[in-house]
Tab-separated table of C-alpha atoms in Angstrom:
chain	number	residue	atom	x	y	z
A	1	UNK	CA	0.000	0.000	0.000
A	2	UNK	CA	1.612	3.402	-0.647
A	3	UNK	CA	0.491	5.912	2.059
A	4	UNK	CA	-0.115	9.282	-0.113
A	5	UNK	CA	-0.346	11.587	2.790
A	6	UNK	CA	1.349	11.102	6.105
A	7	UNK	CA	1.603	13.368	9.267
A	8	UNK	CA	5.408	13.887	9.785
A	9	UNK	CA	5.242	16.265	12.601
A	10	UNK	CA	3.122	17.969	15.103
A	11	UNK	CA	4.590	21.666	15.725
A	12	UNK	CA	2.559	23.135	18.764
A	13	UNK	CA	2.132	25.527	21.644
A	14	UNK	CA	-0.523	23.747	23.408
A	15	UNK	CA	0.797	20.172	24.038
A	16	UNK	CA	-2.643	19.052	25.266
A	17	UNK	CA	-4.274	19.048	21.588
A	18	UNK	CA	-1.798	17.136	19.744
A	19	UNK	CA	-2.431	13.501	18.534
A	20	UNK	CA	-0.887	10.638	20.132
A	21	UNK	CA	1.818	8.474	18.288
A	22	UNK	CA	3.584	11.440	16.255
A	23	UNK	CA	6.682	13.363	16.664
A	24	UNK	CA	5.323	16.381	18.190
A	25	UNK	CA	7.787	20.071	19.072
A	26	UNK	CA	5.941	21.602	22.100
A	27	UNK	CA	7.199	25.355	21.262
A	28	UNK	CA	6.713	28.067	24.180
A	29	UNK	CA	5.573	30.976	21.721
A	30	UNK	CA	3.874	31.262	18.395
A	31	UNK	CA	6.969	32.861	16.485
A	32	UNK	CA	8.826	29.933	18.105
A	33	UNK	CA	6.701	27.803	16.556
A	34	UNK	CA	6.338	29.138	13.114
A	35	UNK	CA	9.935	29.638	13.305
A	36	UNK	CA	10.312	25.708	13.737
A	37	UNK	CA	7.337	24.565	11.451
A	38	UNK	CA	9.191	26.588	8.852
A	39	UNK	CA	12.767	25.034	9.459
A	40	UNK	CA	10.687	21.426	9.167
A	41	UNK	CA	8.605	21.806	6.191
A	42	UNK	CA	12.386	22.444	4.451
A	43	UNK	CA	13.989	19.643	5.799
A	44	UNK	CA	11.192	17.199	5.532
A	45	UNK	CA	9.736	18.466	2.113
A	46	UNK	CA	6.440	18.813	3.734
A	47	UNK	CA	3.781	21.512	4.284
A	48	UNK	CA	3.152	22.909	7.311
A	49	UNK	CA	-1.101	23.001	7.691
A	50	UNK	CA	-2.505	25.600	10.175
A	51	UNK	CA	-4.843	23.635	11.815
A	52	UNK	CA	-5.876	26.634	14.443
A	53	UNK	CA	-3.643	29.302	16.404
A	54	UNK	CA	-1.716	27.014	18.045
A	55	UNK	CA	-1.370	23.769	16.132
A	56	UNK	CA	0.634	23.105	12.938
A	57	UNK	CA	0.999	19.744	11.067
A	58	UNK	CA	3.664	19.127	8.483
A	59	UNK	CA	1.966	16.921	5.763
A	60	UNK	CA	3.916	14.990	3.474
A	61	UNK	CA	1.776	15.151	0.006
B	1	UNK	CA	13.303	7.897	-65.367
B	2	UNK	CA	9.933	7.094	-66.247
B	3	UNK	CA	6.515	8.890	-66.582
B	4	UNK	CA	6.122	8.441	-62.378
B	5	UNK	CA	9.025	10.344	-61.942
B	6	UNK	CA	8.264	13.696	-61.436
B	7	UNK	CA	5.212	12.955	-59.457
B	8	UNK	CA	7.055	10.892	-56.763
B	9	UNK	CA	9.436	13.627	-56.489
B	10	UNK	CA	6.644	16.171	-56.126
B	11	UNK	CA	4.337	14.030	-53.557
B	12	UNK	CA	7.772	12.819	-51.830
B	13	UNK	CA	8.955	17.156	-51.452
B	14	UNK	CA	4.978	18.263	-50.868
B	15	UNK	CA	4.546	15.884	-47.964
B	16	UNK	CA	7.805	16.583	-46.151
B	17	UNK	CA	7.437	20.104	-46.635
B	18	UNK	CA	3.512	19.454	-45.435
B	19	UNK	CA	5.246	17.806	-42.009
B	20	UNK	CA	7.549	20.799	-41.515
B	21	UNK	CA	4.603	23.108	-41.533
B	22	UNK	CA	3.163	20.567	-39.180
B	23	UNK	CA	6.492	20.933	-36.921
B	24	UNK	CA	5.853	24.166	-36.207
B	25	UNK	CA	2.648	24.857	-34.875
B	26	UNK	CA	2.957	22.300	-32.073
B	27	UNK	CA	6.241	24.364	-30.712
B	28	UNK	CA	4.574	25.485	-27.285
B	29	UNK	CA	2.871	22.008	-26.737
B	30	UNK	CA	6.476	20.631	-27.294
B	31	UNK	CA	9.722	22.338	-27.654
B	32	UNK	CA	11.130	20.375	-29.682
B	33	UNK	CA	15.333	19.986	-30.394
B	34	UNK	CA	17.130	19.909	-32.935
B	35	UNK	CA	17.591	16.021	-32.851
B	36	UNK	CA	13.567	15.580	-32.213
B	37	UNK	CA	12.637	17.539	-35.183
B	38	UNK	CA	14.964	15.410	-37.454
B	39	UNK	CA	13.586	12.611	-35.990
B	40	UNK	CA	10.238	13.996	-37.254
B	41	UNK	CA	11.158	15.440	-40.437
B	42	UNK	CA	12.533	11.898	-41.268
B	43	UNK	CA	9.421	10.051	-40.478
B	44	UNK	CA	7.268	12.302	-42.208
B	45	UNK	CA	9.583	11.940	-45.497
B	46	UNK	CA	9.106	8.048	-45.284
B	47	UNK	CA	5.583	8.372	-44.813
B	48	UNK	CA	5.534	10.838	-47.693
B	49	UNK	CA	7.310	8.045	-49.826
B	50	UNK	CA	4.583	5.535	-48.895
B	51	UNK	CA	1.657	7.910	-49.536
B	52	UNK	CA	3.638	8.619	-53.151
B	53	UNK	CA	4.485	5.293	-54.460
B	54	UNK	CA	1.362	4.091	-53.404
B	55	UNK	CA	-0.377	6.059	-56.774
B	56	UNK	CA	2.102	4.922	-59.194
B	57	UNK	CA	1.546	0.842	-57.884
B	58	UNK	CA	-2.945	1.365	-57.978
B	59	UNK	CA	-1.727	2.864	-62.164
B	60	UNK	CA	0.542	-0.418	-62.731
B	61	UNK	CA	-2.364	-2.670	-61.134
B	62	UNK	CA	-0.057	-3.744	-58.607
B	63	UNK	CA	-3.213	-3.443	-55.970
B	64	UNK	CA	-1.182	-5.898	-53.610
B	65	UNK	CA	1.757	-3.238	-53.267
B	66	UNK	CA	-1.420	-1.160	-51.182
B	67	UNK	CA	-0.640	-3.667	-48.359
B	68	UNK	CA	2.286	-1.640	-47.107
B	69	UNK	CA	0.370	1.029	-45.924
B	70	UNK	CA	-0.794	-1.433	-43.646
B	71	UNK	CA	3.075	-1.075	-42.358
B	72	UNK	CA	2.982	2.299	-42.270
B	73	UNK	CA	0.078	1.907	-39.918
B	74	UNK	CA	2.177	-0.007	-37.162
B	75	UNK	CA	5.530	2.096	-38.150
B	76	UNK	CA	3.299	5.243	-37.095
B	77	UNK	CA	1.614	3.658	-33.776
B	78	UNK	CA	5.174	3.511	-32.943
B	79	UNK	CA	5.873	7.298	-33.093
B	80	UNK	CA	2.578	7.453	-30.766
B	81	UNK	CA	4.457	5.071	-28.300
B	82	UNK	CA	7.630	6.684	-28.691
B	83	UNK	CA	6.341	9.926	-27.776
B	84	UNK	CA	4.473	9.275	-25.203
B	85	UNK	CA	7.482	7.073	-23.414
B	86	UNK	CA	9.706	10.244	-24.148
B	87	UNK	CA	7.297	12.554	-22.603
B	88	UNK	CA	6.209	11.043	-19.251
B	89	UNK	CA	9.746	9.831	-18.444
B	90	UNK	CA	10.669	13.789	-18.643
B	91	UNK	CA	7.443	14.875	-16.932
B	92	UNK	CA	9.220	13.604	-13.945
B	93	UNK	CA	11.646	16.172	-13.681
B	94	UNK	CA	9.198	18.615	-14.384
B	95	UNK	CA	8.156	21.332	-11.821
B	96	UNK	CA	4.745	21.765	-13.174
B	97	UNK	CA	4.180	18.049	-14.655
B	98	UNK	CA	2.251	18.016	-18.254
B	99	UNK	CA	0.119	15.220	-16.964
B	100	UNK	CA	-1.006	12.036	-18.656
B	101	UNK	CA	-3.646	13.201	-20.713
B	102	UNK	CA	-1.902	15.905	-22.052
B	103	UNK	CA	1.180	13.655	-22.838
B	104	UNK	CA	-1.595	11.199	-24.580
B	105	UNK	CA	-2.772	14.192	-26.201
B	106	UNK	CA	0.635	15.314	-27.783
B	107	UNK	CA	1.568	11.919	-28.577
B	108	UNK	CA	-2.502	10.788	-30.758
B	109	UNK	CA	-1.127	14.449	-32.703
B	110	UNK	CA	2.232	13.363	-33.314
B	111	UNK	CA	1.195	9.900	-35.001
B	112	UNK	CA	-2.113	11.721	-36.750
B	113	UNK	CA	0.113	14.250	-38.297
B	114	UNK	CA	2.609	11.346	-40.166
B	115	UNK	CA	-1.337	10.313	-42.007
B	116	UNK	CA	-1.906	13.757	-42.363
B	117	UNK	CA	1.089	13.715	-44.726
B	118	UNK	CA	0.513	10.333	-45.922
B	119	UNK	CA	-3.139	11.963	-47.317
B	120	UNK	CA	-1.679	15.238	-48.529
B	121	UNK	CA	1.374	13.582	-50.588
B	122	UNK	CA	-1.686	10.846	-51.995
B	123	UNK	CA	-3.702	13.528	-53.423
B	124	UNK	CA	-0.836	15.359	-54.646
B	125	UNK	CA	0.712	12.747	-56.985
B	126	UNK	CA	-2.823	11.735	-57.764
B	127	UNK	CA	-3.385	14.982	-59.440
B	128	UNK	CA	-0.003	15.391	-60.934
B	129	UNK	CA	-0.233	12.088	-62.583
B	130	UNK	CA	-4.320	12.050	-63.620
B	131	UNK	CA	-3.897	16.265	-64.506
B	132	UNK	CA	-0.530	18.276	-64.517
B	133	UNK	CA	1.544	19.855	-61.918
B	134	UNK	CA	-0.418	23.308	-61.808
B	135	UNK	CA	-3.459	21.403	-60.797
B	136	UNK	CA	-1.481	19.418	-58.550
B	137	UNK	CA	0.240	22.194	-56.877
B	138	UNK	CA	-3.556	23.429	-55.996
B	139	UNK	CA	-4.515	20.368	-54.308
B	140	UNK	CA	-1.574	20.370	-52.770
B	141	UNK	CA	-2.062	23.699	-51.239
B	142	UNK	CA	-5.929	22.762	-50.437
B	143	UNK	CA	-4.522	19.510	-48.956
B	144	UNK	CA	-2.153	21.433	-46.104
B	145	UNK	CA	-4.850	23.893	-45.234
B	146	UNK	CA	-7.196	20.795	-44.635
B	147	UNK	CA	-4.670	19.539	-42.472
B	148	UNK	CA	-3.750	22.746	-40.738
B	149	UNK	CA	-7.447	23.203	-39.704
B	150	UNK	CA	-7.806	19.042	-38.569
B	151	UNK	CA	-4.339	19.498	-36.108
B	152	UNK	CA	-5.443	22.894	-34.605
B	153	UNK	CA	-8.254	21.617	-32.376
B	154	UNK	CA	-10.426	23.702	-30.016
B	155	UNK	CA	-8.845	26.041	-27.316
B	156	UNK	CA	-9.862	26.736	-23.843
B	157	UNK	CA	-11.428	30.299	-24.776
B	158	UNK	CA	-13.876	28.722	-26.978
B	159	UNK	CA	-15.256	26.892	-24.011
B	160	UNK	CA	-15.236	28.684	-20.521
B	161	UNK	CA	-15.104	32.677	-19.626
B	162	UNK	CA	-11.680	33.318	-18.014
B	163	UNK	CA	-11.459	36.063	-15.115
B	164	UNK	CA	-8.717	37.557	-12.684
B	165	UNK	CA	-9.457	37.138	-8.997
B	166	UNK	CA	-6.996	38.021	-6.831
B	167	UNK	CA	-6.079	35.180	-4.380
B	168	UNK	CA	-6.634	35.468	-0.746
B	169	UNK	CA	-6.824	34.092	2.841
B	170	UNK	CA	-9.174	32.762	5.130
B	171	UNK	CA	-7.299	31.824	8.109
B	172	UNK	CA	-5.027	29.409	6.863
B	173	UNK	CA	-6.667	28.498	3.644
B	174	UNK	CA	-6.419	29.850	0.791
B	175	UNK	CA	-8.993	30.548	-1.438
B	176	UNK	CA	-9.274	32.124	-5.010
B	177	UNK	CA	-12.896	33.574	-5.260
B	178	UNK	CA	-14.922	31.361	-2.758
B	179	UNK	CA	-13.041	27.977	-4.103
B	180	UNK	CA	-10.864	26.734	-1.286
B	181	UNK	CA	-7.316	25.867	-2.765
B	182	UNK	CA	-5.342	24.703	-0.019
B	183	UNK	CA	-4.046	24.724	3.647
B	184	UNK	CA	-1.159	26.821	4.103
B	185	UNK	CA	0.198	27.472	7.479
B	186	UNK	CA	2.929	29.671	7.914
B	187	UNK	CA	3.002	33.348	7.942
B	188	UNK	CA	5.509	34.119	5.763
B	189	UNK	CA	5.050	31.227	3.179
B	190	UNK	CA	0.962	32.778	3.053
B	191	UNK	CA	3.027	36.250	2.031
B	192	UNK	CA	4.828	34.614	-0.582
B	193	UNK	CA	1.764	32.942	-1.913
B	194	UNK	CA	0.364	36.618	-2.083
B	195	UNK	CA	3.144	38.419	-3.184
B	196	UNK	CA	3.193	36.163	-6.259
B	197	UNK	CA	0.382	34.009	-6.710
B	198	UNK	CA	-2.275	34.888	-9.285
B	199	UNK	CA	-6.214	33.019	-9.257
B	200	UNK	CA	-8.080	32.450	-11.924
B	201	UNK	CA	-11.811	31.877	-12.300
B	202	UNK	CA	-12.682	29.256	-15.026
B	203	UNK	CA	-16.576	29.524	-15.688
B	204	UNK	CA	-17.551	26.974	-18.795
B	205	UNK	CA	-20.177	28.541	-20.842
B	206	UNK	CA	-22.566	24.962	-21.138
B	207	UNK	CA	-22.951	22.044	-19.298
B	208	UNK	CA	-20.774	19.976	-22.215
B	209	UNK	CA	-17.223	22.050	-20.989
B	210	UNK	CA	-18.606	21.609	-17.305
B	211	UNK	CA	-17.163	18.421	-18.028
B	212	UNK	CA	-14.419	18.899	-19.869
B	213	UNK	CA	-12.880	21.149	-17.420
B	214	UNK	CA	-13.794	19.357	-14.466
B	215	UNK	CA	-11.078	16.903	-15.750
B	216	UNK	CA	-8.084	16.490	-13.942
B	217	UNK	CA	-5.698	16.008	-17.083
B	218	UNK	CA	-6.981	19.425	-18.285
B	219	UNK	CA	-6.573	20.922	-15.509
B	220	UNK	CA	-3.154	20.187	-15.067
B	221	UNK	CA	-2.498	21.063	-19.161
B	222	UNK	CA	-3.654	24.358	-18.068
B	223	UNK	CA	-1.333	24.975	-15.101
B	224	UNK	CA	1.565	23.483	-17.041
B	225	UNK	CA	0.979	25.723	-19.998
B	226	UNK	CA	0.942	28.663	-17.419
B	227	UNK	CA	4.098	27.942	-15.769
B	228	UNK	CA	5.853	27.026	-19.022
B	229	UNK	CA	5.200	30.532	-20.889
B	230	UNK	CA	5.319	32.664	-17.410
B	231	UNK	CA	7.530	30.916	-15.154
B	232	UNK	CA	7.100	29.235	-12.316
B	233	UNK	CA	7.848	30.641	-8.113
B	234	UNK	CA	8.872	26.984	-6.999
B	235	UNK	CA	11.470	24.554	-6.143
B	236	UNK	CA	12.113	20.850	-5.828
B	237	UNK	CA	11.487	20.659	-1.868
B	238	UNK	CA	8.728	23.490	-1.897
B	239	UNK	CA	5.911	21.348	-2.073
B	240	UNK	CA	3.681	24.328	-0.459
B	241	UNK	CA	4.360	26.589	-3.625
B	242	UNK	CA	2.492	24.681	-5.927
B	243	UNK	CA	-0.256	25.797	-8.648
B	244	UNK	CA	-3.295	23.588	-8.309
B	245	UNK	CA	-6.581	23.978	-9.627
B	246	UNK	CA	-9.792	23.268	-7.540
B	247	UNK	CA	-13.538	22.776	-8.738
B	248	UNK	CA	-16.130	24.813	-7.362
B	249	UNK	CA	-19.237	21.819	-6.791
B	250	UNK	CA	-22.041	24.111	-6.971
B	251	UNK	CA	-21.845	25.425	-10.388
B	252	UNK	CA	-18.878	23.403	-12.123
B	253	UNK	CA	-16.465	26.822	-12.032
B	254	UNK	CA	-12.851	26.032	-12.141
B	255	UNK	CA	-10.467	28.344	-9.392
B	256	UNK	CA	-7.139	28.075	-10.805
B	257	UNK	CA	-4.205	29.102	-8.766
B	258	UNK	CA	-0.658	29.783	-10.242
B	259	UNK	CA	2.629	31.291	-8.821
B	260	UNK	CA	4.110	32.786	-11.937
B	261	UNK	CA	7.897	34.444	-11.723
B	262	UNK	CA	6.293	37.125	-14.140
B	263	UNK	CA	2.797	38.059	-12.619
B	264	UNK	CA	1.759	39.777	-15.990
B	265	UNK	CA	-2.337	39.494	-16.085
B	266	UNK	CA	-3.173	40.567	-19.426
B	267	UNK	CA	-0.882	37.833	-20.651
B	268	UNK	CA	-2.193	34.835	-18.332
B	269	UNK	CA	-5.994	35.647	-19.461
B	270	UNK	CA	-4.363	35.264	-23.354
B	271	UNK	CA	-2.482	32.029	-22.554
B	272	UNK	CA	-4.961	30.072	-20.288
B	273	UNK	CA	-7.516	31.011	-22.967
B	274	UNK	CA	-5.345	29.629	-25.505
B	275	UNK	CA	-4.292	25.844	-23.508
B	276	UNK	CA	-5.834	23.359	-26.204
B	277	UNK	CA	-9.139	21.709	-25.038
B	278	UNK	CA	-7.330	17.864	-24.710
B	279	UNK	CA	-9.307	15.380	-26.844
B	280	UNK	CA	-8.961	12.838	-24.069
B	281	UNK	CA	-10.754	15.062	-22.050
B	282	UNK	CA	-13.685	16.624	-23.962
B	283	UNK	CA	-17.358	14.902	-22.742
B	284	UNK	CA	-20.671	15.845	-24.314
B	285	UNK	CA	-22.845	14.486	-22.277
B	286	UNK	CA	-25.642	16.644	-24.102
B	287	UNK	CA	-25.179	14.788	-27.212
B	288	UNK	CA	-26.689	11.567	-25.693
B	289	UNK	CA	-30.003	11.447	-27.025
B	290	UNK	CA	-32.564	11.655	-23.892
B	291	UNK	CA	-35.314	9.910	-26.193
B	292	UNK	CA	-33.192	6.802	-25.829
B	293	UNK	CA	-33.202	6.610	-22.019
B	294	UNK	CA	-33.755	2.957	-20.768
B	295	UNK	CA	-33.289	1.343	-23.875
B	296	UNK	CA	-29.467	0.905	-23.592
């Protein structure tokens, strides 16, 4: 089976909203955050989603 | 020499001359190199020879000679093939892939255009040999023009109303009139996105091109012809900057979204409504004939 889509990472500030089983960054601020989200979506040819505020998924398409 | 001289020579010259005229019109659906369009050129002066000689054989009631047309047939499938291997090998390393059915597409024209010549260098020595070269040299003429007008096919414009919109966001989506495009997260990638991204509102003038742009081949002929004639704002390992094109459910509208290096507007409206309609992608489902409902 080839897996199209695939959660790589879960970038947050709010550790309590993330799934379970997934590398996650807990991130103290939001600039921290983008700032990391950013650096990951290079490295791991993903895109970092917005899923609200304070949650970011990098998605590999 | 004989009496069939002169009209081999002038089927053999009006057919290969008939498949460089050919060559050129297909240069934006297919740059193609110096080696390709010898590659061409060749085939369409052998398939010139076969659509010559095969006058000259019908006149010396050699009717079984005719049988190596049949040849020509399976030499010319083999351009198709050959194309079409060429093509989506390369779209690989593409950064705005051509897509399958546009590939197909380039690849039925390519193999059409070798009968197209096969036809036009027929009629010619026909003429030559049944009237005289002036009459032949008319035909000839009439004979490109007819093929001209078969290999130009429809274009986009013909089909759907093409409009600016300018892109925007919703959150983190981004959406180009009220079609949603895609999820894009960070700040500064949604400012890039901005900064160069252009949308596109596809609306298809009758229920027939609802269809035909609702396909996903056509879609992606459109974006590719976009990026290839205005550039593209991407990189391998950017997988966020990439043109897509989304379908609006409602009311069959197509939202196109593009991130061209040259964000020139009057020129995208000329060249989306000038991307070919694909053949492989054209459905009339008005032509089905409602009186014959339940009787399939």
């Amino acid at each position: 089976m080839v897996i199209e889509k695939y959660i790589l990472a879960v970038v947050t500030t709010n550790p309590k909203k993330v799934p379970v089983a997934s590398a996650v960054f807990n991130c103290d601020s939001k600039e921290e955050m983008e700032h990391i989200a950013a650096n990951l979506e290079a490295i791991l040819d993903g895109i970092a989603h917005g899923l609200s505020d304070e949650l970011y998924v990098i998605v590999k398409h | 020499m004989n009496e069939y001289t002169y009209p081999i020579i002038f089927g053999v010259i009006v057919g290969t001359l008939g498949r460089i005229y050919m060559l050129r019109t297909d240069y934006r659906q297919y740059p193609t190199y110096l080696h390709g369009k010898i590659i061409h050129i060749a085939l369409g002066f052998i398939a010139a020879g076969l659509g010559t000689v095969a006058i000259p054989s019908i006149m010396e009631e050699e009717f079984t000679a005719v049988t190596f047309l049949t040849l020509a047939a399976s030499q010319f499938r083999e351009v198709r093939n050959m194309e079409r291997n060429t093509l989506a090998q390369l779209d690989g390393y593409e950064l705005v892939p051509r897509g399958s059915t546009y590939i197909e597409g380039i690849a039925v024209a390519f193999e059409s255009r070798n009968y197209l010549v096969i036809f036009t260098s027929f009629v010619s020595t026909f003429t030559y040999i049944v009237f005289n070269i002036y009459v032949a040299i008319v035909i000839a003429l009439i004979a490109l023009i007819i093929s001209r007008k078969l290999m130009a096919g429809g274009k986009l414009k013909d089909i759907v109303d093409v409009e600016y919109v300018e892109p925007r966001f919703d959150g983190a989506g981004l959406y180009v009139d009220n079609i949603y495009i895609m999820n894009i997260g960070l700040p500064k990638r949604q400012e890039e996105v901005l900064k160069y991204g252009m949308g596109f509102i596809l609306k298809p003038k009758n229920f027939n091109s609802r269809s035909t742009i609702a396909n996903l081949g056509q879609r992606q002929a459109i974006l590719h012809d976009v990026s290839t004639a205005l550039g593209v704002y991407r990189d391998s390992g950017t997988p966020a900057l990439v043109p897509l094109a989304k379908r609006d459910l409602d009311d069959g509208r197509v939202g196109v979204f593009v991130l061209p290096q040259e964000k020139n507007i009057e020129m995208a409206l000329d060249i989306i409504g000038n991307v070919p309609t694909l053949e492989n992608a054209i459905r009339m489902p008005t032509e089905r004939n409602v009186n014959e409902k339940g009787e399939q």
